[in-house]
PDB file of C-alpha atoms in Angstrom:
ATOM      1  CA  UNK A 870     -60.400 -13.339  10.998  1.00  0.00           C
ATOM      2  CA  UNK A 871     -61.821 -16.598  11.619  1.00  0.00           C
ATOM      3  CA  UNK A 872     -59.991 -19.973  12.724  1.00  0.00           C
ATOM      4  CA  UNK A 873     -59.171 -21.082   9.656  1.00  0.00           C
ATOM      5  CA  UNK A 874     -57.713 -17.404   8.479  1.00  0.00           C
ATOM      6  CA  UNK A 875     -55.788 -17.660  11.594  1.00  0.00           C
ATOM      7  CA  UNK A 876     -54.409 -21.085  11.914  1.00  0.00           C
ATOM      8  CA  UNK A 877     -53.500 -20.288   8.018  1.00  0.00           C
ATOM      9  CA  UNK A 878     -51.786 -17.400   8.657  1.00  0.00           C
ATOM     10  CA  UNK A 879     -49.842 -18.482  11.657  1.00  0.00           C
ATOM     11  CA  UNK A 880     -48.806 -21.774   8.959  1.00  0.00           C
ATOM     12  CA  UNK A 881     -47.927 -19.160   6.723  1.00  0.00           C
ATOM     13  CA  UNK A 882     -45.474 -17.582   9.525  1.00  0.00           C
ATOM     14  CA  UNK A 883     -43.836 -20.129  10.575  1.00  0.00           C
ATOM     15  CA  UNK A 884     -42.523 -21.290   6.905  1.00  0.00           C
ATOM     16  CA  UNK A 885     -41.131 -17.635   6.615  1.00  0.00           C
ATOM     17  CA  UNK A 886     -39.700 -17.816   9.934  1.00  0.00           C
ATOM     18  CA  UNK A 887     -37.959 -21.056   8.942  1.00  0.00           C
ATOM     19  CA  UNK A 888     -36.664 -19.512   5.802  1.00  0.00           C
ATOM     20  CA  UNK A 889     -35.493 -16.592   7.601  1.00  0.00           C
ATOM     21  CA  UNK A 890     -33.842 -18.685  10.025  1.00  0.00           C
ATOM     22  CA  UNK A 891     -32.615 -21.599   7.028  1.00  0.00           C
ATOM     23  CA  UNK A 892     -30.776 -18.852   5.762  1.00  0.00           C
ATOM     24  CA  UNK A 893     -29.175 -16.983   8.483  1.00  0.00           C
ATOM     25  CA  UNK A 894     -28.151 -20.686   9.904  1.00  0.00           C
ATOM     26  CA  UNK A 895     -26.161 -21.263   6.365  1.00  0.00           C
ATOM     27  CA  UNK A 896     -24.954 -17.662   6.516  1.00  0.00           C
ATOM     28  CA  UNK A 897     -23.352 -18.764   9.890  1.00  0.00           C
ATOM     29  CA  UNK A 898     -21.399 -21.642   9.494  1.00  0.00           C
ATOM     30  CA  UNK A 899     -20.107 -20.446   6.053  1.00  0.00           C
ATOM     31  CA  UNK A 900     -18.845 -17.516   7.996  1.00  0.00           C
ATOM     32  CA  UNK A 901     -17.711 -20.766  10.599  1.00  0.00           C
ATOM     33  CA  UNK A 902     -15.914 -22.018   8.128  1.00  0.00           C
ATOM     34  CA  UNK A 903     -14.147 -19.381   6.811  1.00  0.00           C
ATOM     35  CA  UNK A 904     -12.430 -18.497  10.309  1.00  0.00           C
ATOM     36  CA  UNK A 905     -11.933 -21.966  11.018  1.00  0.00           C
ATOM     37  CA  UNK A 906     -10.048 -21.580   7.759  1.00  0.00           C
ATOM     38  CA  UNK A 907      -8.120 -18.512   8.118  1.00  0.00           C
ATOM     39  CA  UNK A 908      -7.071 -19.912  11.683  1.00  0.00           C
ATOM     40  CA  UNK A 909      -4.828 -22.534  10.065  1.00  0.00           C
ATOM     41  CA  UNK A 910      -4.974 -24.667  13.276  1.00  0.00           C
ATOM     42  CA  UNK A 911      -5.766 -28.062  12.942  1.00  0.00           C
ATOM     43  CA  UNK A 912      -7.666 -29.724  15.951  1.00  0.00           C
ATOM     44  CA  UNK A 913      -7.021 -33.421  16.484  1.00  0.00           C
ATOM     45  CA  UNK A 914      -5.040 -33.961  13.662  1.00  0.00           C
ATOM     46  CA  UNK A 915      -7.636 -32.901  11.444  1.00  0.00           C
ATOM     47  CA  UNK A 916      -6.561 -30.567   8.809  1.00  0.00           C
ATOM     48  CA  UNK A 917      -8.327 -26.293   8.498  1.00  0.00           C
ATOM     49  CA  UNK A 918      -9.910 -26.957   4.860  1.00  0.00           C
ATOM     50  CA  UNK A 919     -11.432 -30.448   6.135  1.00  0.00           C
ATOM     51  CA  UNK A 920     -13.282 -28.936   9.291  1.00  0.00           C
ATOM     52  CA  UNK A 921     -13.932 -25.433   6.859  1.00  0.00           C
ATOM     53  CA  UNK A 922     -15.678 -27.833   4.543  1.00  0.00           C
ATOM     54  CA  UNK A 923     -17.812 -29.914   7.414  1.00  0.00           C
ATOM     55  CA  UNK A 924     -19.169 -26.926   8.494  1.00  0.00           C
ATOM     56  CA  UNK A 925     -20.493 -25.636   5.491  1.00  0.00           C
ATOM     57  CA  UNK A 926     -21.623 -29.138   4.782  1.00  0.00           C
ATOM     58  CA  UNK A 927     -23.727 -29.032   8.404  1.00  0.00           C
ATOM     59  CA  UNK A 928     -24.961 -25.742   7.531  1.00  0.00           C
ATOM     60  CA  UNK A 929     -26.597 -26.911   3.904  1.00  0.00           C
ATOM     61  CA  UNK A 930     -27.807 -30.010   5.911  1.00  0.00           C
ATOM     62  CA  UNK A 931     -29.584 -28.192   8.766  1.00  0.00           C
ATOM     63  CA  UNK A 932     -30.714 -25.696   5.792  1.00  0.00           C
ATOM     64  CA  UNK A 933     -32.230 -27.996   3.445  1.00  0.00           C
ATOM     65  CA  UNK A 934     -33.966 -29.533   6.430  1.00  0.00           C
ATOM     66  CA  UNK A 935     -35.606 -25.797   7.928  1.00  0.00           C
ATOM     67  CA  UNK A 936     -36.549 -25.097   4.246  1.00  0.00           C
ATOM     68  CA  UNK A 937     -38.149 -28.670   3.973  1.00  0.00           C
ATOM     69  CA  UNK A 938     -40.238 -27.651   7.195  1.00  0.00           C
ATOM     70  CA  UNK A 939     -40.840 -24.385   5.429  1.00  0.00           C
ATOM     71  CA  UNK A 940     -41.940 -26.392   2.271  1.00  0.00           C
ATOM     72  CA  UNK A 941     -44.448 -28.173   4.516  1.00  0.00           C
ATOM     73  CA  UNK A 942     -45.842 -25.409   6.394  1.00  0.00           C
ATOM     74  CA  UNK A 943     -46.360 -23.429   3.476  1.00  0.00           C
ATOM     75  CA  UNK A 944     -48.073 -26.166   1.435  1.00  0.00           C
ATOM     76  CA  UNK A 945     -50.479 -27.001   4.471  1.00  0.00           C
ATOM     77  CA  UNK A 946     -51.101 -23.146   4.912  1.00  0.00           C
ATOM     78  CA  UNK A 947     -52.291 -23.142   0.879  1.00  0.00           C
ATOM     79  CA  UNK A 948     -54.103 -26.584   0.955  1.00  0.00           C
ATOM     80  CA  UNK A 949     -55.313 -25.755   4.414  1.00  0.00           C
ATOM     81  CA  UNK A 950     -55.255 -29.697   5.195  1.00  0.00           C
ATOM     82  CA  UNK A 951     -53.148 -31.260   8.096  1.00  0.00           C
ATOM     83  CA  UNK A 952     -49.398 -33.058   7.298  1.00  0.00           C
ATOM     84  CA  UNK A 953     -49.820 -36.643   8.034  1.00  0.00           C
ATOM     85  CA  UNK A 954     -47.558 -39.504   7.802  1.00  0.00           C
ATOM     86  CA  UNK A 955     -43.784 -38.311   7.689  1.00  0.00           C
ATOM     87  CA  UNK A 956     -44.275 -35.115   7.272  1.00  0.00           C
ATOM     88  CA  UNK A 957     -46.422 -34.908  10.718  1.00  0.00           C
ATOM     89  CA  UNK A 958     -43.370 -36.216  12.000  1.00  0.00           C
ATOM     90  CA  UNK A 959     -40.611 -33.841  10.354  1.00  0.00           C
ATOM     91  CA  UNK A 960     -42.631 -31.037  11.791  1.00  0.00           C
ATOM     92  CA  UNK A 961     -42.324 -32.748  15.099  1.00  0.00           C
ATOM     93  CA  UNK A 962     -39.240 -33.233  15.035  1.00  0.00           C
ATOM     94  CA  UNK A 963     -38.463 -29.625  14.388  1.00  0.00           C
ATOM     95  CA  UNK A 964     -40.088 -28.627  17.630  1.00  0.00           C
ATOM     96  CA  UNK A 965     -38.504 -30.772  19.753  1.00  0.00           C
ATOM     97  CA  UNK A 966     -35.217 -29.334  17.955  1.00  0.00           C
ATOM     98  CA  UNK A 967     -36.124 -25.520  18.702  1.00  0.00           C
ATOM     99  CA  UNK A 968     -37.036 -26.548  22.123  1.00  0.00           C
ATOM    100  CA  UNK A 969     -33.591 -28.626  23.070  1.00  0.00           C
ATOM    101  CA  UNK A 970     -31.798 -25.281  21.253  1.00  0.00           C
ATOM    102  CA  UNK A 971     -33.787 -22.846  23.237  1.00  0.00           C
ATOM    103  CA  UNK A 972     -32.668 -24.323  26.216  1.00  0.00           C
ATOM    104  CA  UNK A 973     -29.282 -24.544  24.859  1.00  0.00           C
ATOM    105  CA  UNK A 974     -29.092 -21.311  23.218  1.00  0.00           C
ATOM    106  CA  UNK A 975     -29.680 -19.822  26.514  1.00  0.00           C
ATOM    107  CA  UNK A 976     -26.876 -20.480  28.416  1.00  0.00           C
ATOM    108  CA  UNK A 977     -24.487 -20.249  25.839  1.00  0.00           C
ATOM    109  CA  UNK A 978     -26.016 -17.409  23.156  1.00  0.00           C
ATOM    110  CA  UNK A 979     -28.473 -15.386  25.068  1.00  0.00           C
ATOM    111  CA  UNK A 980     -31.942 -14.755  26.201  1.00  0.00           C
ATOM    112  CA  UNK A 981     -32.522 -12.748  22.518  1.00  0.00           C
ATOM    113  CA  UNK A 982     -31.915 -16.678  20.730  1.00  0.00           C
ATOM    114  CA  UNK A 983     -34.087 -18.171  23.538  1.00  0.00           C
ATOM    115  CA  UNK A 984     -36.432 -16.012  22.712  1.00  0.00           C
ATOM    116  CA  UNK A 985     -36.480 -16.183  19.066  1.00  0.00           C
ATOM    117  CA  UNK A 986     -35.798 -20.386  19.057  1.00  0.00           C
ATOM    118  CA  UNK A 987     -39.173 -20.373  21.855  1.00  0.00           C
ATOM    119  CA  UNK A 988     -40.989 -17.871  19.053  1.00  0.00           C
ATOM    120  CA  UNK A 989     -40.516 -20.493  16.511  1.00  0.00           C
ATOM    121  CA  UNK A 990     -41.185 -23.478  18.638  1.00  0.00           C
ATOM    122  CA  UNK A 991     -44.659 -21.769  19.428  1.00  0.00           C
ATOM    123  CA  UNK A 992     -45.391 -20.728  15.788  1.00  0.00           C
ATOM    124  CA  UNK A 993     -44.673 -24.768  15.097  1.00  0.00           C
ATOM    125  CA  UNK A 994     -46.475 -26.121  18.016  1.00  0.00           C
ATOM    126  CA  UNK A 995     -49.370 -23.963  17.606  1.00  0.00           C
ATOM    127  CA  UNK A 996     -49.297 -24.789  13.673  1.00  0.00           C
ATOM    128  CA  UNK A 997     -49.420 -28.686  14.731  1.00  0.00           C
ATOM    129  CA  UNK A 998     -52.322 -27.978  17.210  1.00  0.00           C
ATOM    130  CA  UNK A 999     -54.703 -26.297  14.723  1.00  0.00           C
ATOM    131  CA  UNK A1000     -54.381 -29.179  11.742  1.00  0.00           C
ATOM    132  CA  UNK A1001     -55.722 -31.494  14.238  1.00  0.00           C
ATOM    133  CA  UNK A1002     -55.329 -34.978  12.505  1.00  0.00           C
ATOM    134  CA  UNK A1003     -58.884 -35.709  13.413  1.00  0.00           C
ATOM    135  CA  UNK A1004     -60.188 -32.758  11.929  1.00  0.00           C
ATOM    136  CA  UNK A1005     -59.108 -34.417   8.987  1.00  0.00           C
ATOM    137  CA  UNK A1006     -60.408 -37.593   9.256  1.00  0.00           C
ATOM    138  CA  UNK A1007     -63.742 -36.370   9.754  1.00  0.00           C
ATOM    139  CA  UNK A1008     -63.667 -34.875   6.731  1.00  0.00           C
ATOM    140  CA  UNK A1009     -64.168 -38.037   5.118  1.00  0.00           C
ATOM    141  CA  UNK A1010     -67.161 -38.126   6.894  1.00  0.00           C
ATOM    142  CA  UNK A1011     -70.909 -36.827   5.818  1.00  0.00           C
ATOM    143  CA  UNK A1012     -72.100 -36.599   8.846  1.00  0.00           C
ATOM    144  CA  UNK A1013     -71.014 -36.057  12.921  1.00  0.00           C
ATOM    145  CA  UNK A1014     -71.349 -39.292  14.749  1.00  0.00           C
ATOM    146  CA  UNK A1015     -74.428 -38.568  17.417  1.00  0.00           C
ATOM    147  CA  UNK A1016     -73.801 -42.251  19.388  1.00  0.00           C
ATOM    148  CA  UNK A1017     -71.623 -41.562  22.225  1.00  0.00           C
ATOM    149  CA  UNK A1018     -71.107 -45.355  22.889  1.00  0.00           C
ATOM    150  CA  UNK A1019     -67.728 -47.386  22.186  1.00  0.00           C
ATOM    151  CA  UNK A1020     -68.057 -49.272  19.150  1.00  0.00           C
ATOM    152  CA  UNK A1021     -69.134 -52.894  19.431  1.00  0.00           C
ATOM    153  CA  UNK A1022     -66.004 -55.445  19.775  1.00  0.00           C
ATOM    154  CA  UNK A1023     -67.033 -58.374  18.852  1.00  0.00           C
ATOM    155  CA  UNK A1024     -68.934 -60.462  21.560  1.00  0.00           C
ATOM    156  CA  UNK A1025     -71.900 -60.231  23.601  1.00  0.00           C
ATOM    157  CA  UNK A1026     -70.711 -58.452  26.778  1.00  0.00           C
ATOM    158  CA  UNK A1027     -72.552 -59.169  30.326  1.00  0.00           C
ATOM    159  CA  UNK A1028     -74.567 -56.687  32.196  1.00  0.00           C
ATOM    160  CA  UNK A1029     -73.050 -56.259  35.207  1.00  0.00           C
ATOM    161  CA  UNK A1030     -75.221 -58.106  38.551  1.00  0.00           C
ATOM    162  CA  UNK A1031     -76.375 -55.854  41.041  1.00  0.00           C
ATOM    163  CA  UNK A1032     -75.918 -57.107  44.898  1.00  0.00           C
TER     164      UNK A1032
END
């Protein structure tokens, strides 16, 4: 399998993996809200069917956005062409959340959810490192650039004396 098989197939991972995980993560805080619901203790003031309802709200929020990363990772695995723009930046973002949860995760969950939320931050990571956004821009191009030199800025620039 060559880089582009790989680097396709490990896109092609990680939007299952976030799918996997989209799901379970809805799965949980319906089954949040139910016992929050059957507790019938209000925290705060607030009243069982209001916090029930936030939490399955939450969990179809941080849902939609794992199966928008999914969406994304799955599109650049069948294009084979780097996000840019916001999407770049949604993927990001969805490393630096696995990574803050990992560390989170293992103090309160486990080292089996560190290890899974660190699986999933690589699969990202490693997704983000192989669409290289340069790679992409040269694309555009015919030809590889040969001239090592900066480009030219504007003015005639001094040679330097020597003493």
């Amino acid at each position: 399998m060559g880089e582009v098989g790989l680097r396709r197939s490990v896109a092609a991972a990680a939007a299952l993996v976030l799918v996997v995980e989209a799901v379970g993560l809805v799965l949980l805080h319906i089954f949040l809200g139910m016992v929050v619901d059957e507790q019938q203790m209000s925290m705060a003031g607030l009243e069982p069917r209001s916090m029930s309802l936030s939490a399955v709200i939450a969990g179809a929020l941080v849902g939609c956005y794992l199966l928008l990363c999914a969406v994304v990772f799955a599109s650049t695995a069948i294009r084979d062409r780097a996000p840019v723009g916001i999407l770049r930046i949604l993927l990001i973002s969805a490393a630096v959340v696995h990574g803050l949860l990992g560390a989170v995760s293992v103090g309160l969950v486990g080292w089996l959810a560190f290890v899974f939320m660190m699986v999933v931050l690589g699969l990202i990571v490693w997704s983000l490192l192989s669409y290289s956004v340069e790679e992409r821009a040269a694309e555009g191009t015919s030809q590889p650039s040969t001239d090592n030199s900066p480009p030219p800025s504007g003015g005639p620039h001094p040679e330097p004396s020597a003493p």
